[in-house]
Coordinates of C-alpha atoms and ligand atoms in Angstrom, one line a residue:
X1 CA 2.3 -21.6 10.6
X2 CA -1.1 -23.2 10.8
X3 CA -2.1 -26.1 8.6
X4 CA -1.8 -26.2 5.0
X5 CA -4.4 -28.5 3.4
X6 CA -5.4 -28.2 -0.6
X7 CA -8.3 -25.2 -1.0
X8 CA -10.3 -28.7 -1.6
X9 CA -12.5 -27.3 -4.0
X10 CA -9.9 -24.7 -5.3
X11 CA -9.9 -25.6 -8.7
X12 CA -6.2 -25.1 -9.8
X13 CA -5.5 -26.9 -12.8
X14 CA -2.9 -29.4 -13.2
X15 CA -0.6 -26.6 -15.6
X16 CA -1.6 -23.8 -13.1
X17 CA 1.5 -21.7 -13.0
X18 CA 3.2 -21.3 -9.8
X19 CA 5.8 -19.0 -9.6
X20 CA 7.7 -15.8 -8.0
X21 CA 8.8 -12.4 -9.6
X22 CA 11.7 -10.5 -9.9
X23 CA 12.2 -7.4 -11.7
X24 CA 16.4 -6.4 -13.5
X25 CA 17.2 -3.4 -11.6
X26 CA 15.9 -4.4 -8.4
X27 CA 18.0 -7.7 -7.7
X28 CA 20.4 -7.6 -10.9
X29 CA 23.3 -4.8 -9.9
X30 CA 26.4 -5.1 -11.8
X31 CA 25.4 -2.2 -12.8
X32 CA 28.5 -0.8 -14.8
X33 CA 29.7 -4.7 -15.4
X34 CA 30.3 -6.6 -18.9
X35 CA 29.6 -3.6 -20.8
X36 CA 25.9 -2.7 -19.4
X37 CA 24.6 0.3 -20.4
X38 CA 23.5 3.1 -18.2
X39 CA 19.6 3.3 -17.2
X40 CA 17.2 6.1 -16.5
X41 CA 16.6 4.3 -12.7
X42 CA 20.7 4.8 -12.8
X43 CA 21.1 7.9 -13.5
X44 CA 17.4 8.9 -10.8
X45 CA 18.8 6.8 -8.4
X46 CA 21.9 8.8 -7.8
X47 CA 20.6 12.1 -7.6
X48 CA 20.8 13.3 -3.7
X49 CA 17.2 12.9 -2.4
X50 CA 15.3 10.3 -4.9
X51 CA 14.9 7.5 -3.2
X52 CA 15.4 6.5 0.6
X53 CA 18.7 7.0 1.8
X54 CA 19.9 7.8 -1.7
X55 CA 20.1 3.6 -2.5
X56 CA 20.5 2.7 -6.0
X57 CA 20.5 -0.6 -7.6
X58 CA 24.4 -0.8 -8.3
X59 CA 24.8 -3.7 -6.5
X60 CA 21.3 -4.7 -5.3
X61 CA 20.9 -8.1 -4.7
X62 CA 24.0 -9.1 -7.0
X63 CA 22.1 -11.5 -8.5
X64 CA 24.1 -11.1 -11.9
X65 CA 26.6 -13.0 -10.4
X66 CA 24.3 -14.8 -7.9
X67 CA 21.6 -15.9 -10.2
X68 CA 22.6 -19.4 -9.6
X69 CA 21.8 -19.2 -5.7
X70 CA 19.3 -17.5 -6.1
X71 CA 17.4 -20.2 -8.8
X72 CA 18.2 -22.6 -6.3
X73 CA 16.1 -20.7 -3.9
X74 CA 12.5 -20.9 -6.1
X75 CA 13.9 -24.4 -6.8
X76 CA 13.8 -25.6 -3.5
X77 CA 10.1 -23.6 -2.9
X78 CA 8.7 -25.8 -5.6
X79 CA 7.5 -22.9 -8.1
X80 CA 7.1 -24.0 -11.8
X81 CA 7.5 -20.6 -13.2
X82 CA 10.0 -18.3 -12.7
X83 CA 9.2 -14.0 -13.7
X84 CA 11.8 -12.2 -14.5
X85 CA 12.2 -9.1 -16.5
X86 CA 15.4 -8.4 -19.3
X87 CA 17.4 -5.0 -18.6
X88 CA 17.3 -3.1 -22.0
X89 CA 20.1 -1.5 -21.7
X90 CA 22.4 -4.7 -20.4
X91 CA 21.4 -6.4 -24.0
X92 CA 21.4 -2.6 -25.8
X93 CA 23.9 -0.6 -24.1
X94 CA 22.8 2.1 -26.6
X95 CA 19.4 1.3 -26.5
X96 CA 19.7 0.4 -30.0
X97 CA 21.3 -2.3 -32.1
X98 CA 24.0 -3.7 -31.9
X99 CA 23.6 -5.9 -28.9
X100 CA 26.1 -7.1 -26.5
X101 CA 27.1 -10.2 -26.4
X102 CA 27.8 -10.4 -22.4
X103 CA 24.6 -9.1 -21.5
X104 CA 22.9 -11.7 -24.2
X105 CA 25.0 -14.9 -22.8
X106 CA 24.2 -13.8 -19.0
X107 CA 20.3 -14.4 -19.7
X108 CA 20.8 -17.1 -22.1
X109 CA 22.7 -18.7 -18.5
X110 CA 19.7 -17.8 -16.6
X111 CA 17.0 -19.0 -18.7
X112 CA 18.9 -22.2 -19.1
X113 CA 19.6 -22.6 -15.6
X114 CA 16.0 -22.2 -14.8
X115 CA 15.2 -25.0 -17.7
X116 CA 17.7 -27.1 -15.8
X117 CA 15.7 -27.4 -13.0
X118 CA 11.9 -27.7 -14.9
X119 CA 11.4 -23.9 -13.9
X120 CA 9.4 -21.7 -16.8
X121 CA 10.7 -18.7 -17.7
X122 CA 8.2 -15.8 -17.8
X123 CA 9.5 -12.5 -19.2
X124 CA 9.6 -8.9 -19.3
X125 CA 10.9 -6.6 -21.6
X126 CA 10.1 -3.8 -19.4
X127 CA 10.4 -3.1 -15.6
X128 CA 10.9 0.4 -15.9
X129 CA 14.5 0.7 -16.9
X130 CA 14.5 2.7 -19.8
X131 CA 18.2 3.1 -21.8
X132 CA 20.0 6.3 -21.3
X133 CA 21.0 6.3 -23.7
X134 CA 17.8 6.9 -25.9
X135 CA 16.6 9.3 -23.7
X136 CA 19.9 11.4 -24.5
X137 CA 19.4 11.1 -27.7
X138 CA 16.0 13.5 -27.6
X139 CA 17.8 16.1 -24.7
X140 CA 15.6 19.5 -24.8
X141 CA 15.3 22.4 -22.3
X142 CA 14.7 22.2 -18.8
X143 CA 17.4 20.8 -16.1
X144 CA 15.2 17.2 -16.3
X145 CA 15.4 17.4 -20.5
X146 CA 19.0 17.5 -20.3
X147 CA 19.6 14.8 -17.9
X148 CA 16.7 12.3 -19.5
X149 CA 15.4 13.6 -22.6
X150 CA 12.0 12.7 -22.9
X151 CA 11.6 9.4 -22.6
X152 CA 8.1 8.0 -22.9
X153 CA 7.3 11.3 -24.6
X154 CA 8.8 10.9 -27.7
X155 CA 6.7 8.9 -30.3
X156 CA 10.0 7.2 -31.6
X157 CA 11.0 5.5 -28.2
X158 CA 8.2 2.8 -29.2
X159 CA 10.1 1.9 -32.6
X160 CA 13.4 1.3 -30.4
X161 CA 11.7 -0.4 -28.2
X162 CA 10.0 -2.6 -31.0
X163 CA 13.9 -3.3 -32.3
X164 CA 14.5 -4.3 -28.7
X165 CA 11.7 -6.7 -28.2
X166 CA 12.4 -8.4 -31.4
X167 CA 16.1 -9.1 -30.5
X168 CA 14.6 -10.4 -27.3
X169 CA 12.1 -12.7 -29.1
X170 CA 14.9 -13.4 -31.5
X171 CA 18.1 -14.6 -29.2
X172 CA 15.4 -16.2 -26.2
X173 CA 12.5 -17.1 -27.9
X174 CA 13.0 -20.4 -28.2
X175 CA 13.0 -21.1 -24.4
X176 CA 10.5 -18.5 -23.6
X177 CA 6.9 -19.8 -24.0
X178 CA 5.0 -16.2 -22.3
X179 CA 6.2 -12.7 -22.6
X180 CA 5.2 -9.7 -21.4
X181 CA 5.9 -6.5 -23.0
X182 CA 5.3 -3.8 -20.2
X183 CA 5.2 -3.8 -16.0
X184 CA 2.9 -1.1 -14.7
X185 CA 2.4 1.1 -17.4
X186 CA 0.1 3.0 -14.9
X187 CA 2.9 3.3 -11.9
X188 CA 6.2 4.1 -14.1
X189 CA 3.9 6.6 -16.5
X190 CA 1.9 8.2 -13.1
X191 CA 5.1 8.3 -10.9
X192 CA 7.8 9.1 -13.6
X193 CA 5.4 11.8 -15.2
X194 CA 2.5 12.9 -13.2
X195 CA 4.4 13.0 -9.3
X196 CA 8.1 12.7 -10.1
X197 CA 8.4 10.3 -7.7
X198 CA 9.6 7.3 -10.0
X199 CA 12.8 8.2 -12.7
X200 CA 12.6 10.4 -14.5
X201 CA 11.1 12.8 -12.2
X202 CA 8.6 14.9 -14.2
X203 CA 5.7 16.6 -12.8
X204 CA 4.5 20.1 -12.6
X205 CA 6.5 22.3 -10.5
X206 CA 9.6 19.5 -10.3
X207 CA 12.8 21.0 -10.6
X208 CA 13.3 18.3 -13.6
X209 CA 10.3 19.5 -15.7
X210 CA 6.9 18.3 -16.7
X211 CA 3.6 19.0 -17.4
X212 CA 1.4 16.7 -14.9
X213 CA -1.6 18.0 -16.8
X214 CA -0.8 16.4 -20.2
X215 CA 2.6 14.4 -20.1
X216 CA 1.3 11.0 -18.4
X217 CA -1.2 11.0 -21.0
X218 CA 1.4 11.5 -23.8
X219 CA 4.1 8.8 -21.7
X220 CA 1.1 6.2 -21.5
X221 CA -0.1 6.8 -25.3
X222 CA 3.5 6.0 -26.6
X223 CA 3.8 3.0 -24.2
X224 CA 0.4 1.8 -25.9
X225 CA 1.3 2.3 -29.0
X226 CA 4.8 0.0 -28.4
X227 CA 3.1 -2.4 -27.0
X228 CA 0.3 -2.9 -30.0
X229 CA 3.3 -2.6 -32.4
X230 CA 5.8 -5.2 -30.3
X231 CA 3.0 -7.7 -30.3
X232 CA 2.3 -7.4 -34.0
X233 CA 6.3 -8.2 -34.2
X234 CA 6.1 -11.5 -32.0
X235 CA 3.0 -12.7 -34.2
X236 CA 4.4 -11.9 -37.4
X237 CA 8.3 -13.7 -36.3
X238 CA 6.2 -16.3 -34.9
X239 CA 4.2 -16.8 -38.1
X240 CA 7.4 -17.1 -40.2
X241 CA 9.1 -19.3 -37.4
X242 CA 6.3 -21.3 -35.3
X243 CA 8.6 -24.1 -34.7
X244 CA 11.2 -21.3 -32.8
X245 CA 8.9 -19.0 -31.3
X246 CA 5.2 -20.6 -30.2
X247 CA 4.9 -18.3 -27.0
X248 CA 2.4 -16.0 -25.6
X249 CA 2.3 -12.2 -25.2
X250 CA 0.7 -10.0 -23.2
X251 CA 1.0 -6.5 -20.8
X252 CA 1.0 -6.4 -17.2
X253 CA -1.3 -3.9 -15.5
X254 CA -1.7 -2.9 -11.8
X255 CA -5.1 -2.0 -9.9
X256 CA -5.7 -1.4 -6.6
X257 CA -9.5 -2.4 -6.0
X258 CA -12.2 0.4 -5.6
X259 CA -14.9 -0.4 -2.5
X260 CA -17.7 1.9 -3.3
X261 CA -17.1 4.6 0.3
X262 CA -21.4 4.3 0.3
X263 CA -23.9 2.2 -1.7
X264 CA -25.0 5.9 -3.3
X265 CA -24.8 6.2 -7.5
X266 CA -22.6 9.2 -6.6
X267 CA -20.1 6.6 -4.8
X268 CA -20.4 3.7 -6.7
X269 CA -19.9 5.6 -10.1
X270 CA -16.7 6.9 -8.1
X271 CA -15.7 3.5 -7.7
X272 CA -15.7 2.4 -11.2
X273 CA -14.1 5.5 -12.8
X274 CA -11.3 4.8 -9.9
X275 CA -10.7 1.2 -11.9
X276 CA -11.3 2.4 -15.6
X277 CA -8.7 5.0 -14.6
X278 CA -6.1 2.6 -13.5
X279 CA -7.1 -0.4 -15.5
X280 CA -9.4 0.6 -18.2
X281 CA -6.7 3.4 -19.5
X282 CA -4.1 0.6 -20.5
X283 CA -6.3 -2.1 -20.6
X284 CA -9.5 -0.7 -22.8
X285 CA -7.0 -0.2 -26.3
X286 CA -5.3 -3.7 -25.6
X287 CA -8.9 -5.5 -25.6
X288 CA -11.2 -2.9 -27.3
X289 CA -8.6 -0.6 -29.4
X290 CA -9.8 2.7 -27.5
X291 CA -9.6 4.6 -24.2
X292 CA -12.6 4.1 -22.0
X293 CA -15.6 6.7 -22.3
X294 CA -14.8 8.0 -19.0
X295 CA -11.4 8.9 -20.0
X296 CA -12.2 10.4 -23.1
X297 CA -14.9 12.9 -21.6
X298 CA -13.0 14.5 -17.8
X299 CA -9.6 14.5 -20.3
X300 CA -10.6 15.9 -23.9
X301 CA -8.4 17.5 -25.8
X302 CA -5.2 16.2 -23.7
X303 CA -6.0 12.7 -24.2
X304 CA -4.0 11.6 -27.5
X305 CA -5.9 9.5 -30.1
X306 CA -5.0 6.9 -31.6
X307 CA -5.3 6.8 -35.6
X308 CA -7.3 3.9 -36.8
X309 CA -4.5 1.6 -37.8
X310 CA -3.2 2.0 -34.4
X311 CA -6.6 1.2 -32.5
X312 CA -6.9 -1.8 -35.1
X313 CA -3.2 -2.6 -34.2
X314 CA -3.7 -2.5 -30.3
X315 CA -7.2 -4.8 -30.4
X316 CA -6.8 -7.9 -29.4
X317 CA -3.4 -7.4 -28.6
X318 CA -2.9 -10.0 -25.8
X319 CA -3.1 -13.7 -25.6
X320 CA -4.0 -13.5 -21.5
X321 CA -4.4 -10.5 -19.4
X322 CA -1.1 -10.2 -16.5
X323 CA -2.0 -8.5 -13.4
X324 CA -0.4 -7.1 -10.5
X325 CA -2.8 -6.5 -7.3
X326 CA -1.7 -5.6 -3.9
X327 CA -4.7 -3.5 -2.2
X328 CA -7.9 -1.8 -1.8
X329 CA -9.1 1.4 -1.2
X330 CA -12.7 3.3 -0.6
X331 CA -13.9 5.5 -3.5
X332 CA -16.3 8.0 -2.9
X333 CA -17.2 10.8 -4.9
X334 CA -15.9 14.0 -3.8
X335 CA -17.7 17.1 -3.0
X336 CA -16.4 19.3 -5.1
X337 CA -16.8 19.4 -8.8
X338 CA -13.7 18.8 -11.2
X339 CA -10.8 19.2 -11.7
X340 CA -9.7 19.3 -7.8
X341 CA -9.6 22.9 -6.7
X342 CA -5.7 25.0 -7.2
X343 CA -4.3 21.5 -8.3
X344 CA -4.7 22.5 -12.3
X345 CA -5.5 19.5 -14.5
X346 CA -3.5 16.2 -13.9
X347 CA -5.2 12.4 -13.5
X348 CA -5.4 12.9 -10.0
X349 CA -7.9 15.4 -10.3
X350 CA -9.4 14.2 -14.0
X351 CA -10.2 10.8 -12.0
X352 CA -12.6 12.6 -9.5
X353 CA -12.3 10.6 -6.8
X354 CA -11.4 10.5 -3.4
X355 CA -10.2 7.4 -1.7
X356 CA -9.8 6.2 2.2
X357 CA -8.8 3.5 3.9
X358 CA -11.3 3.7 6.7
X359 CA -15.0 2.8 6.2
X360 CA -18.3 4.8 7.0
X361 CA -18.1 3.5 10.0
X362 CA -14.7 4.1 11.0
X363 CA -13.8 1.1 10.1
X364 CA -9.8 0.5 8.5
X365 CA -9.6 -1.4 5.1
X366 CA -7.4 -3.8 6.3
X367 CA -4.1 -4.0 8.6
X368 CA -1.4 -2.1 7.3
X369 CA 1.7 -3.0 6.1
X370 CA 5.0 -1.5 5.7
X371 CA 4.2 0.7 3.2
X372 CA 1.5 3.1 3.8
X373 CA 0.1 2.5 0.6
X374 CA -0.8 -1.0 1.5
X375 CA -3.6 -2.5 3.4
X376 CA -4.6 -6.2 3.4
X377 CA -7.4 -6.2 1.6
X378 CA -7.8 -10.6 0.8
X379 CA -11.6 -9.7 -0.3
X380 CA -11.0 -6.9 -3.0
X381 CA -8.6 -9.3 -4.8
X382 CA -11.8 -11.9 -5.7
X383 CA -13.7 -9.0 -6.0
X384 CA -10.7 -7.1 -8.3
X385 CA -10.4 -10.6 -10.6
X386 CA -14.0 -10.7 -11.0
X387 CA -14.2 -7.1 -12.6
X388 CA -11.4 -7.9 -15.3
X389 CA -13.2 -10.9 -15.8
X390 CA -16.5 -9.4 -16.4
X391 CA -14.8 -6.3 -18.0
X392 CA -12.9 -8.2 -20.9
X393 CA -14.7 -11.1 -21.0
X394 CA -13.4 -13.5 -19.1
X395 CA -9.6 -13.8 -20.2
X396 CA -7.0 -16.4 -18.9
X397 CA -5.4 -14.5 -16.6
X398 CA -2.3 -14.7 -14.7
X399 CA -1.5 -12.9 -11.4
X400 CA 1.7 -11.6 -12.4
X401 CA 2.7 -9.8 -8.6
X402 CA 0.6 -10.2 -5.5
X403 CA 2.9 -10.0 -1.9
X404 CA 2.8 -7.3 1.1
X405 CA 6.1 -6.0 3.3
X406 CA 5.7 -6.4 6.7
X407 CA 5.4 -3.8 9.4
X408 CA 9.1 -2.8 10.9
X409 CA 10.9 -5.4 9.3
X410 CA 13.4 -3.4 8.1
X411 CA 14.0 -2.6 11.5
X412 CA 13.6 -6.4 13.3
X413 CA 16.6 -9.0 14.1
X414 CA 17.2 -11.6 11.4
X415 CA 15.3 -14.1 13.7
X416 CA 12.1 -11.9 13.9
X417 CA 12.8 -10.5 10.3
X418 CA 12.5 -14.6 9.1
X419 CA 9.6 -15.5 11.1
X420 CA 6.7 -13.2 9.1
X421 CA 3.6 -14.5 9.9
X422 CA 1.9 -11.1 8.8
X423 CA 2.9 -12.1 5.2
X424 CA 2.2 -15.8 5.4
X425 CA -1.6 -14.5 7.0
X426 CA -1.3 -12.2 3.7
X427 CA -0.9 -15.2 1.3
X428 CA -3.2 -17.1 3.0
X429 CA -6.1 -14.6 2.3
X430 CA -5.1 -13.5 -0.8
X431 CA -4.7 -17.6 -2.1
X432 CA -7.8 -18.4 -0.5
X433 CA -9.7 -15.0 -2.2
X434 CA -8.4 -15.8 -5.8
X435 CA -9.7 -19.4 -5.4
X436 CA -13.0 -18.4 -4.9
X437 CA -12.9 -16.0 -7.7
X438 CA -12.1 -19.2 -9.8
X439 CA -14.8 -20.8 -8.3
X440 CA -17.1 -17.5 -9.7
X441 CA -15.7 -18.6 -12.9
X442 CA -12.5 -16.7 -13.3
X443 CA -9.7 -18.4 -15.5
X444 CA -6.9 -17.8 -13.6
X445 CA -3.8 -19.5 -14.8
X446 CA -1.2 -18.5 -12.8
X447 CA -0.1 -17.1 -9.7
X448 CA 3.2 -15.0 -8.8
X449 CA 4.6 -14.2 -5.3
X450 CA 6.5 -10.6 -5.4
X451 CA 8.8 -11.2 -4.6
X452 CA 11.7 -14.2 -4.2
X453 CA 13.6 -12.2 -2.7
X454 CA 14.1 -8.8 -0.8
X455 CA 15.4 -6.4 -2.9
X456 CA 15.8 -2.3 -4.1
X457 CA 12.0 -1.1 -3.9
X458 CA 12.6 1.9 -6.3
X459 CA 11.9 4.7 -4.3
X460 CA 12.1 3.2 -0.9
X461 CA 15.5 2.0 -1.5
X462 CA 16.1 -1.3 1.0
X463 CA 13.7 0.9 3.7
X464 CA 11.0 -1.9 2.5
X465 CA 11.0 -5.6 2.2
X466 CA 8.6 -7.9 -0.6
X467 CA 10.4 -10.9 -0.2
X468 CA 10.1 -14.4 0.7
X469 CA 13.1 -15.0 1.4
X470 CA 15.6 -12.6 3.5
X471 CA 18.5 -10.5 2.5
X472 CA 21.3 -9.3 4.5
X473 CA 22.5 -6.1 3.8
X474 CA 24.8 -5.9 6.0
X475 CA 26.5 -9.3 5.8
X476 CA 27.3 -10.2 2.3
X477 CA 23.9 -10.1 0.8
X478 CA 23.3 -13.8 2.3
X479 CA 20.0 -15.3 1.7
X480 CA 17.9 -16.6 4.1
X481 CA 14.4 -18.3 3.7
X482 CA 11.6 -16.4 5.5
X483 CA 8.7 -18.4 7.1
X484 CA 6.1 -17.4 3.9
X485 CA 8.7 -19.0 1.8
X486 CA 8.1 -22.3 3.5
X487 CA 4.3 -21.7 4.0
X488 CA 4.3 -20.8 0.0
X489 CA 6.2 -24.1 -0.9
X490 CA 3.6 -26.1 1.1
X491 CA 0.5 -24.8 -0.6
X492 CA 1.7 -25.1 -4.0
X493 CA 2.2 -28.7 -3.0
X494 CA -1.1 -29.7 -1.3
X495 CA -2.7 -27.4 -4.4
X496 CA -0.7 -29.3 -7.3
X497 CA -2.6 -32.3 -8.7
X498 CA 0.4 -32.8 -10.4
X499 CA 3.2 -30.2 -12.7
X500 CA 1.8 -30.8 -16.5
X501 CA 3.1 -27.6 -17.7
X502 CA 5.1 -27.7 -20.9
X503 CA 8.7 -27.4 -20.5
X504 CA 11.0 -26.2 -23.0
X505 CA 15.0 -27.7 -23.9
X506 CA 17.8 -25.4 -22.5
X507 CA 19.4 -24.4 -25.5
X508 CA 23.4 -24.3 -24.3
X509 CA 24.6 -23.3 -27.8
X510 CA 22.5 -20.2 -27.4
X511 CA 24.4 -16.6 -27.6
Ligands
GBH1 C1 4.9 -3.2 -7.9 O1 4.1 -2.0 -7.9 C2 6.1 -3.1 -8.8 O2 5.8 -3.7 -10.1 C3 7.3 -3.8 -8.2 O3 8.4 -3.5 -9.0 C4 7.4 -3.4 -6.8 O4 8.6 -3.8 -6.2 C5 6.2 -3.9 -6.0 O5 5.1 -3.5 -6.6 C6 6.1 -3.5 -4.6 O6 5.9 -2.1 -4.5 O7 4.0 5.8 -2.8 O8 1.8 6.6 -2.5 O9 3.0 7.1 -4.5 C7 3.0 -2.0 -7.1 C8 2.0 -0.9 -7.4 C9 1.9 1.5 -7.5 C10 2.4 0.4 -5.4 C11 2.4 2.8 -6.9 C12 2.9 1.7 -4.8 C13 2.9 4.1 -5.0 C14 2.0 4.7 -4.1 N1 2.5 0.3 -6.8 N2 2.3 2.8 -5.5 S1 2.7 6.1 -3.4

């Protein structure tokens, strides 16, 4: 594996958070078990043709009734932070009050656990698994409408969501010291809305509905406007309550870095609406209360605005900035004016951009990975970190996903499957990258591998593998630990001056 010495002058801080991530519906399963309701990623999951081999997450990793094991995995890594996100519909099988009880009790048992053994919980309310149930509730026309309703769409989804997050806050928050309201806005909004690709399926010309051209804009305004309004909540219940509930709250948001294509205005402008229209669209209201100018002027009239208690509502709205970063891409201007010719209106072609993965010379980013979205890129992530620190003024941040899958493994031998050196090589890089970004001066306070485990990436069913630690589909689901898993424990040792990070009590009369 090569040596692992301490980044000597990386300088981690003796509370830096190490951790991994997991997300409900992609290890959970149970998915019909102790009275769980159903999920939009349920009901997309088994129509013929959405995702790789028509996998769902009904069983996944099983880790509702292997949580246990799989706790004892990140124990024996060494992280001191455990993320992990709540399935709305296991606590709200109606998506609305009342809850139930079983789902409650299963992550009071988890969060405990992970308390046990002096690992911090860090949650989120929302990894893409919207209730059914509410999205039922607002059924309309088209084939899509009937099966999901609307969703994101409807302006109402962010007060259920609101009633969620505070029976989260409520029943948890006295173990839970950092919350995260959303995962990926800009993924579940752009996939579930603007390709289809992602439940629940919409795009223009899907057989399920949609309006590419307006409804991701509509999907990510409603997310916003939750997230403003579920923050408010935690800062208000923690005002009444500080000795319960003395956490943090933020949003997790996902760029891919933008390498100016050529060193020309025309590219480097490219480059930066690239980021402002990943980043900058979520990111802007949370920190600034409105959408960037960029935004504002290629989308007009389809862009929603926000009314003026809402903007004041949103700003300020986080107490660090989460961030997910996997790759990089070159941005160049392309030659033709907007929107993108026969496409019609949609972000794709409101961005105005064009992006490769091969340089003016010919050059590739990076190696690839498994997916072909991903290139190892270890130089835009200090690059990527130093533009949300410039952007936002130089916010603690935390890294909240940051891994790679490895070419063929879905394909090797459990023996060549477990010895991925192309993923510790990826850590290395990407470890060594963010500590010189905190050498620029970036706070970064934490760090999270995705993922602990293999598990069901959406889409791609089981066809693609995140984890650091191996999962046998076809024996039992047995866990195994993957060379990165052992090169990951190592470096959080030689870069720990020592774990000061504040632990919370398990609470085992909780639920
Ligand atoms: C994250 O998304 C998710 O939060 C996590 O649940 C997931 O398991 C993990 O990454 C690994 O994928 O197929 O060309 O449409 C990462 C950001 C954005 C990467 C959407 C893939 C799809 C590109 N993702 N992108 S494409």
């Amino acid at each position: 594996l090569g040596n692992v010495s301490a980044d000597s002058s990386a300088p981690y801080p003796s509370d830096f958070a190490w951790g991994a991530a997991t997300a409900a519906y992609q290890v959970e399963g149970a998915y019909n078990t102790d009275g769980r309701g159903m999920s939009i990623w349920d009901t997309f999951s088994h129509i013929p043709g959405k995702t790789a081999n028509g996998d769902t997450g009904d069983v996944a990793d099983d880790s509702y009734h292997r949580y246990e094991e799989d706790i004892k995995l990140a124990v024996e890594m060494g992280i001191t932070h455990y993320r992990m996100s709540i399935s709305w519909p296991r606590i709200m099988p109606n998506g609305k009050l009342p809850l139930n009880p079983k789902g409650v009790a299963f992550y009071n048992d988890v969060i405990n656990t992970l308390l046990a053994h002096n690992i911090e919980p860090f949650v989120t309310l929302y990894h893409w698994d919207l209730p059914q149930a509410l999205a039922n509730d607002s059924a309309g026309q088209s084939e899509g409408d009937k099966l999901f309703g609307k969703g994101w769409l409807e302006a109402s989804v962010a007060d259920d969501f609101v009633t969620y997050a505070e029976a989260c806050f409520l029943q948890f928050g006295d173990r839970v010291s950092n919350w995260l309201t959303f995962n990926e806005p800009l993924t579940f909004v752009n996939l579930g809305y603007g390709s289809g690709t992602h439940a629940p399926g919409r795009c223009s010309g899907c057989s399920l509905g949609g309006d590419s051209a307006t409804e991701p804009y509509i999907a990510a305004h409603n997310v916003l406007r939750a997230h403003g309004k579920a923050v408010a909540r935690y800062r208000q219940l923690k005002a009444m309550a500080p000795s319960m509930l003395d956490g943090k709250i933020g949003i997790t948001l996902n760029c891919d870095w933008g390498e100016p294509f050529t060193s020309s205005k025309d590219d480097e402008e490219a480059a930066t609406r690239f980021l402002e229209f990943q980043l900058a669209w979520y990111a802007d209201p949370v920190f600034f209360g409105a959408y960037p100018a960029s935004m504002v002027a290629a989308v007009g009239d389809r862009l929603p605005k926000f009314t003026a208690e809402e903007a004041a509502q949103l700003k300020g709205s986080w107490d660090f900035f989460g961030l997910n970063h996997y790759t990089s891409k070159y941005v160049k201007k392309p030659d033709y004016p907007a929107p993108l010719p026969g496409m019609g209106n949609s972000w794709y072609a409101d961005a105005h951009t064009t992006q490769t993965d091969t340089s003016i010379d010919g050059i590739l980013i990076g190696p690839l990975g498994d997916s072909s979205w991903l290139h190892v890129v270890p130089w835009g992530f200090r690059k990527m970190l130093n533009w949300v620190a410039e952007r936002y003024g130089n916010p603690g941040i935390y890294v909240t996903e940051n891994g790679c899958d490895v070419p063929n493994e879905s394909k090797m031998s459990l023996a060549e499957a477990l010895d991925d050196k192309f993923r510790v090589d990826f850590y290395r890089g990407y470890l060594s990258n963010m500590a010189e970004a905190m050498k620029d001066g970036v706070k970064v306070k934490g760090y999270f591998a995705w993922s602990l485990l293999d598990n069901f990436e959406w889409a791609d069913g089981y066809s693609k593998r995140f984890g650091l630690h191996y999962v046998d589909y076809s024996d039992n689901l047995k866990r195994y630990k993957k060379s990165s898993a052992k090169w990951y424990h190592d470096y959080i040792r030689a870069n720990s001056p020592g774990k000061s990070h504040k632990l919370r009590m398990a609470n085992p009369n909780a639920g």
